[in-house]
Coordinates of C-alpha atoms and ligand atoms in Angstrom, one line a residue:
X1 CA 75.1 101.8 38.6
X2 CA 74.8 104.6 36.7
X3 CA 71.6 105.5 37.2
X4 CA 72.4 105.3 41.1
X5 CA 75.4 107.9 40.8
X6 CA 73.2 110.1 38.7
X7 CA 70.2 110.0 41.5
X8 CA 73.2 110.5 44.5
X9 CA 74.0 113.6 42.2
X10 CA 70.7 114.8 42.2
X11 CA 70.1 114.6 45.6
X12 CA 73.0 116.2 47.0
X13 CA 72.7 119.0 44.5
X14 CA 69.2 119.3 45.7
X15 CA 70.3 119.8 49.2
X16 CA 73.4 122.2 48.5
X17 CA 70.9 124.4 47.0
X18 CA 68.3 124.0 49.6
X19 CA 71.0 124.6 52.6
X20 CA 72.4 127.6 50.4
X21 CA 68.8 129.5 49.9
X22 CA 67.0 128.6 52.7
X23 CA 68.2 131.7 55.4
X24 CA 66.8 133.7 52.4
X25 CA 63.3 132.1 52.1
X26 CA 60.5 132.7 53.5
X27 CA 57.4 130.8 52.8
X28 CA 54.6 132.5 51.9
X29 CA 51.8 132.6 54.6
X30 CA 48.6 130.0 53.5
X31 CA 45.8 131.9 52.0
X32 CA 42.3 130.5 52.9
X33 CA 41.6 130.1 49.5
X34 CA 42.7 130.0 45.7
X35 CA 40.1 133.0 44.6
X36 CA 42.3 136.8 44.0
X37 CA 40.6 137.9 47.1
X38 CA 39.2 135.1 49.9
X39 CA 35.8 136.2 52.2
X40 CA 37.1 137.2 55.6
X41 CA 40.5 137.2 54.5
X42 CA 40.6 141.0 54.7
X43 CA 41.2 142.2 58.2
X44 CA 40.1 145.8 57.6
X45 CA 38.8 147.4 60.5
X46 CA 35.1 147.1 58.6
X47 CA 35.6 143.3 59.1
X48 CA 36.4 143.4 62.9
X49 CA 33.0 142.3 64.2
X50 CA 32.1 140.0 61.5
X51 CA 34.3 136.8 62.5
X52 CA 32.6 133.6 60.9
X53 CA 30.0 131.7 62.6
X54 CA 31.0 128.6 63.8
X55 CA 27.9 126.5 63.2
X56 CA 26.0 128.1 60.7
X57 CA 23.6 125.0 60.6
X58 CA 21.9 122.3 62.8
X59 CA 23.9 119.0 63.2
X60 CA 22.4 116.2 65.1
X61 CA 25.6 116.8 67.3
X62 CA 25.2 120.8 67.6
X63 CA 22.8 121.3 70.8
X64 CA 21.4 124.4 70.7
X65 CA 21.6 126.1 74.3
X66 CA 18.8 127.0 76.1
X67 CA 20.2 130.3 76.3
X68 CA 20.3 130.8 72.5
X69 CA 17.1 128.9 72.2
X70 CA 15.4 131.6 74.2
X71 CA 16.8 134.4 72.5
X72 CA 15.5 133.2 68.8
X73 CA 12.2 132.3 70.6
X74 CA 12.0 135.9 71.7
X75 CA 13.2 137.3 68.7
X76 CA 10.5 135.7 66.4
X77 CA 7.5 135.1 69.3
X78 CA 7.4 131.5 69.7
X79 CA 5.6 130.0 72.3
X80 CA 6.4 126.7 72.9
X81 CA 9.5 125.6 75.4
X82 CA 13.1 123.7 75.2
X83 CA 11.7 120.5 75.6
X84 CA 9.3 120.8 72.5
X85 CA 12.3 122.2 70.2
X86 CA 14.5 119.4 71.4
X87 CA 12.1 116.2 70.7
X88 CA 11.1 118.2 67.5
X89 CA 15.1 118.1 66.1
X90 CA 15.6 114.8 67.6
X91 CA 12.6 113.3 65.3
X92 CA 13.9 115.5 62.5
X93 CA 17.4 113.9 62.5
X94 CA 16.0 110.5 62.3
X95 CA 15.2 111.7 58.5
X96 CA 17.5 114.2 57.4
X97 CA 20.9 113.9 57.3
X98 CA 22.7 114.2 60.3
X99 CA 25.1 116.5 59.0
X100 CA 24.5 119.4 56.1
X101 CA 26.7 119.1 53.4
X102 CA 28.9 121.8 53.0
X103 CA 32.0 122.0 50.5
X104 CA 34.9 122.5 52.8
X105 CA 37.4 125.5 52.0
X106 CA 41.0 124.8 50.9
X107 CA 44.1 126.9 49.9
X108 CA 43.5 125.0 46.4
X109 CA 40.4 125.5 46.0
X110 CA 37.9 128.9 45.3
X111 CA 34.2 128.5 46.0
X112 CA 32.5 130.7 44.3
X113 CA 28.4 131.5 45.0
X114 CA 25.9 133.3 43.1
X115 CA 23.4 134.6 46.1
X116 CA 19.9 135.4 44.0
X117 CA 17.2 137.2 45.8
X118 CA 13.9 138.2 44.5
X119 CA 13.6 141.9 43.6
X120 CA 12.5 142.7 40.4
X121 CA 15.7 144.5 39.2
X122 CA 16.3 141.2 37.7
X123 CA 14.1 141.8 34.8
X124 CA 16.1 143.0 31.7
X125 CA 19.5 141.9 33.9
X126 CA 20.3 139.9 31.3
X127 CA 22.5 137.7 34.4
X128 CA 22.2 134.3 33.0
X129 CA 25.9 133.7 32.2
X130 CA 27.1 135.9 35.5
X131 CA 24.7 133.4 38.0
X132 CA 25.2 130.2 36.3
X133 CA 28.6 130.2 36.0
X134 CA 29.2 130.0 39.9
X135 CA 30.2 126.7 41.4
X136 CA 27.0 127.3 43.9
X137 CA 23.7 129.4 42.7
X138 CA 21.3 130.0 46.4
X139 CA 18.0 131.1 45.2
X140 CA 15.6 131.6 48.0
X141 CA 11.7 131.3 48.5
X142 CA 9.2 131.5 45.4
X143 CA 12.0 132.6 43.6
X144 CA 11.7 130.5 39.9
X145 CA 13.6 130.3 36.8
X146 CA 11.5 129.2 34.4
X147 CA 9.9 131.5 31.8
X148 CA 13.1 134.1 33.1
X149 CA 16.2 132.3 32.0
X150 CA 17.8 134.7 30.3
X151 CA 17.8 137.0 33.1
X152 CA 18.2 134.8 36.6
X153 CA 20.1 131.7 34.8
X154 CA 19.0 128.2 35.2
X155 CA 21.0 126.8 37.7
X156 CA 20.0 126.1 41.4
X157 CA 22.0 124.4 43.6
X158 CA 20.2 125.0 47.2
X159 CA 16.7 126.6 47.7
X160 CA 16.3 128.4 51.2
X161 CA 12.2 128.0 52.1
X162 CA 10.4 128.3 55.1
X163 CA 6.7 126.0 55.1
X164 CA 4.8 129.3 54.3
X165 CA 7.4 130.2 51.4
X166 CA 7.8 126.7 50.2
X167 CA 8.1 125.6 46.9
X168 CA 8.9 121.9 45.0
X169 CA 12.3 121.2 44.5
X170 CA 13.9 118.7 41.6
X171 CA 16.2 115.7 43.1
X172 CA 19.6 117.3 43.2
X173 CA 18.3 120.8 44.8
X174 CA 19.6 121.2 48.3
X175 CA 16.9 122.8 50.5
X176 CA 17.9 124.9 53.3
X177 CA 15.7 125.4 55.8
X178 CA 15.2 128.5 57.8
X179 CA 13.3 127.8 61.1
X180 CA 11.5 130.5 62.0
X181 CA 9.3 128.8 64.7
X182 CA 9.3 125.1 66.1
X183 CA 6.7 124.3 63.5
X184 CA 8.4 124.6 60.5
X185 CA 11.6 122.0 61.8
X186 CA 8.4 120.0 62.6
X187 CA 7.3 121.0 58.7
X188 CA 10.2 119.7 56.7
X189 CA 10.0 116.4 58.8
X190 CA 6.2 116.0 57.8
X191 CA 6.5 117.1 54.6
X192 CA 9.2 114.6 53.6
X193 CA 7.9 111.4 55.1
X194 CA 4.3 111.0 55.7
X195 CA 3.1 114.2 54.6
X196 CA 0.5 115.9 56.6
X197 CA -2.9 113.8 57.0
X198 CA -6.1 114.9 54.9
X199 CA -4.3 117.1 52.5
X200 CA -2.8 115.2 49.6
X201 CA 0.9 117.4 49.5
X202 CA 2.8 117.7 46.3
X203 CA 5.7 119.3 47.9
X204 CA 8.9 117.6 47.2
X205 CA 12.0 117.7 47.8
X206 CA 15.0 115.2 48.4
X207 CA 15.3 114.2 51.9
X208 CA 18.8 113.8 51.9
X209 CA 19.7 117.0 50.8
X210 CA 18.5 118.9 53.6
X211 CA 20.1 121.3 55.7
X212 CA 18.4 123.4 58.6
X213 CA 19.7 126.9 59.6
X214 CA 21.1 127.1 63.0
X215 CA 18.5 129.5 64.7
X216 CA 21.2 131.2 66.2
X217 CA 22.0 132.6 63.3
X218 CA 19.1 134.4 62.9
X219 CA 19.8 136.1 66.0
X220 CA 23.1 136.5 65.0
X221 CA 22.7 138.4 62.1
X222 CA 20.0 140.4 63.3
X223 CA 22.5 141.8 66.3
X224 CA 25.5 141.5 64.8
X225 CA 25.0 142.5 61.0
X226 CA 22.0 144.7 61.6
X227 CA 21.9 145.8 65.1
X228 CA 19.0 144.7 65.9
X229 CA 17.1 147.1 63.9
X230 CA 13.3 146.2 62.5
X231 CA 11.7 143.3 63.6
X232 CA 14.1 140.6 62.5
X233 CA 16.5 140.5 59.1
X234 CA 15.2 139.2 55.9
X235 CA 15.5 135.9 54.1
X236 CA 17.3 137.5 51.4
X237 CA 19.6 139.0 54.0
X238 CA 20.1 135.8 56.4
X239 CA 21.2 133.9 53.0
X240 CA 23.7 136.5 51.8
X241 CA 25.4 136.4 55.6
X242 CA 25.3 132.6 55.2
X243 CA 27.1 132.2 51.5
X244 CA 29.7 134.8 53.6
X245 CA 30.3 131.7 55.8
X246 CA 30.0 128.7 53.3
X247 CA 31.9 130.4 50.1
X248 CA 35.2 132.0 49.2
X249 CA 33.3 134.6 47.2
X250 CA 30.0 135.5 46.8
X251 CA 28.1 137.2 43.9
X252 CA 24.6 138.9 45.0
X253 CA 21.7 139.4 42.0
X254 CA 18.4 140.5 43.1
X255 CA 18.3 143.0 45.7
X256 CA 16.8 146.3 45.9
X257 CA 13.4 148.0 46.2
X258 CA 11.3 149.5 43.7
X259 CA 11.3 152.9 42.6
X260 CA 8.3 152.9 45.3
X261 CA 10.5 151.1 48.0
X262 CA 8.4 148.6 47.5
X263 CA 10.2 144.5 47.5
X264 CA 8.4 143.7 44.4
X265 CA 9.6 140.7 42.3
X266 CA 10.6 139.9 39.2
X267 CA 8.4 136.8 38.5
X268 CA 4.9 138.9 39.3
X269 CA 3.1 142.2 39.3
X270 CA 2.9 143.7 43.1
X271 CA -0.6 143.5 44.5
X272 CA 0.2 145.3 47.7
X273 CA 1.6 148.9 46.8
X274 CA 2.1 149.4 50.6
X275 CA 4.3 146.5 51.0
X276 CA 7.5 148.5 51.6
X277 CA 10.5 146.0 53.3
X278 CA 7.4 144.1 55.3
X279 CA 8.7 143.5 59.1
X280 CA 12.2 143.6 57.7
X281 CA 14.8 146.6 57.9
X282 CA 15.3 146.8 54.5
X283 CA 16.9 150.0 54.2
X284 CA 19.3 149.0 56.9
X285 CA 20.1 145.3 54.5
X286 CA 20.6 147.4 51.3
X287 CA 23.3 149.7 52.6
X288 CA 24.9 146.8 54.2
X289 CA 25.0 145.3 51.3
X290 CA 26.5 148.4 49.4
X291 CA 29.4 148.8 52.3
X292 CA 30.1 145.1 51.9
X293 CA 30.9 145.7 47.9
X294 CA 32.6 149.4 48.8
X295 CA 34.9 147.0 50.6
X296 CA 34.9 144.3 48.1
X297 CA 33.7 141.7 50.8
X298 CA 31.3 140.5 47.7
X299 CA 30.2 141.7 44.3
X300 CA 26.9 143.4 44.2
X301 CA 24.7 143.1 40.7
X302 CA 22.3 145.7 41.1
X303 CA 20.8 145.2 38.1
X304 CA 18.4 146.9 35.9
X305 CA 16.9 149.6 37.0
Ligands
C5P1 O1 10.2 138.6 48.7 P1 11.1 137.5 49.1 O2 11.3 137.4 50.6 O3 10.7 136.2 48.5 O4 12.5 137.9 48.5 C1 13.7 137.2 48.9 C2 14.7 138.2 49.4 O5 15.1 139.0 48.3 C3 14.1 139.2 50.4 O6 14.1 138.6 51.7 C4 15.0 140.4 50.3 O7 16.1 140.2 51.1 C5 15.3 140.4 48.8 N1 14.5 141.3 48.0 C6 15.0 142.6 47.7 N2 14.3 143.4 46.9 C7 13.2 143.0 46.4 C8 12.6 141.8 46.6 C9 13.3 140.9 47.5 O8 16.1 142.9 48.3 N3 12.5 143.9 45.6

């Protein structure tokens, strides 16, 4: 009995105070996410333009148009048609999973990514505990960690490869695929099942962990992020527009030309001292990249120089 008249007591003091506050409370609008400051979140006018893409990878429900199918055809020169990329996805998705993981955003929450690219300005970085304490660490083609721990960490939790800049990945490695051409979707499908005939492959990677770029992003970035200057954005570049979409806040290592303006990397000596960006408007990436930290969109590491 007493324990009932103490509850009823509770309760309507509960809501006295509740009807007494409430014209003077207003709740505080959701945030995207629990980190101080959320990607996107900021509606600056440097932001207008750079809304979040809506299906930054493949699904075995996402249809690619034709439309968009053509542009990232012309974009990067392939030949073959519609049909071919359709029957090429369809056979992909009876291996890989039919959707790519991705860690959800929530007001609780703060998904935080290290985004590691390649450039030698790593060296003497000393990064190790800046990289491996993100939730997510992206490392991208040939990049490595072993033998330079101390300076690029040890963690990797998804490796972005095309065939061409493929490299073996340990069982709990997510590999993202970037198709630049029909061949490669056609590549990870091969590689992962029967491998390709007459050339024993070592190339691993765990089939279920895969997760294949829309190509539309590629197209996406290149007009959107980089209006449409050089031949078609970077690797390095795609993935740090991508961990914009799939994190709350990203952290970028590794990016930067030589003193020669030369993409050389950290893990070997440069052969080709004309290499400059390659095909890729590097210039155009790096001062993107330093507008997006002037308006503390990400942090920029720019390491060691
Ligand atoms: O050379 P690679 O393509 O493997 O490097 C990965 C990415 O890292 C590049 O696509 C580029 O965006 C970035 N990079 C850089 N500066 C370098 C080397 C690479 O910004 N010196």
């Amino acid at each position: 009995m007493n324990i009932l008249l103490f509850l009823l007591v509770v309760t309507g003091s509960a809501l006295f105070w509740r009807a007494d506050i409430s014209p003077y409370f207003t709740p505080l609008a959701q945030r995207p996410c629990a980190c101080d400051r959320c990607v996107f979140e900021d509606d600056s006018l440097f932001m207008q333009g750079f809304g979040k893409f809506a299906e930054p990878f493949l699904s075995v429900n996402h249809n690619l148009s034709e439309d968009n199918f053509n542009r990232w055809k012309n974009l990067l020169g392939e030949r073959r048609n519609f049909s071919a990329y359709r029957e090429t996805v369809k056979r992909m998705f009876q291996l890989v999973p039919a959707r790519a993981h991705v860690e959800a955003s929530s007001p609780d929450r703060c998904r935080t990514c290290a985004v590691v690219g390649n450039s030698g300005n790593l060296m003497k970085s000393n990064y190790r505990p800046l990289i491996d304490s993100q939730d997510v660490v992206i490392r991208m083609n040939r990049g490595r960690t072993k033998g330079f721990e101390a300076d690029v960490g040890t963690k990797t939790t998804h490796h972005v490869m095309y065939p061409e800049s493929a490299v073996g990945l340990d069982n709990t490695t997510r590999l993202v695929l970037f198709p630049f051409k029909i061949k490669d979707l056609h590549w990870v499908t091969k590689a992962l099942s029967t491998g390709f005939s007459g050339r024993k492959s070592n190339f691993k990677a765990n089939k279920d962990l895969v997760m294949v770029l829309n190509p539309a992003f590629i197209k996406y970035v290149h007009d959107e992020w980089l209006q449409k200057k050089g031949s078609y954005p970077s690797t390095g570049f795609m993935t740090l527009v991508l961990a914009l979409n799939i994190c709350d806040e990203v952290h970028v290592f590794g990016y930067g030309a030589d003193s020669d303006g030369n993409w050389s990397h950290y893990f070997e000596k440069l052969k080709n001292k004309k290499l400059k960006t390659g095909a890729h408007p590097g210039g155009e990436e790096y001062k993107m990249i330093l507008e997006l930290a002037k308006h503390q969109i990400l942090k920029f590491y720019t390491g060691w120089r």
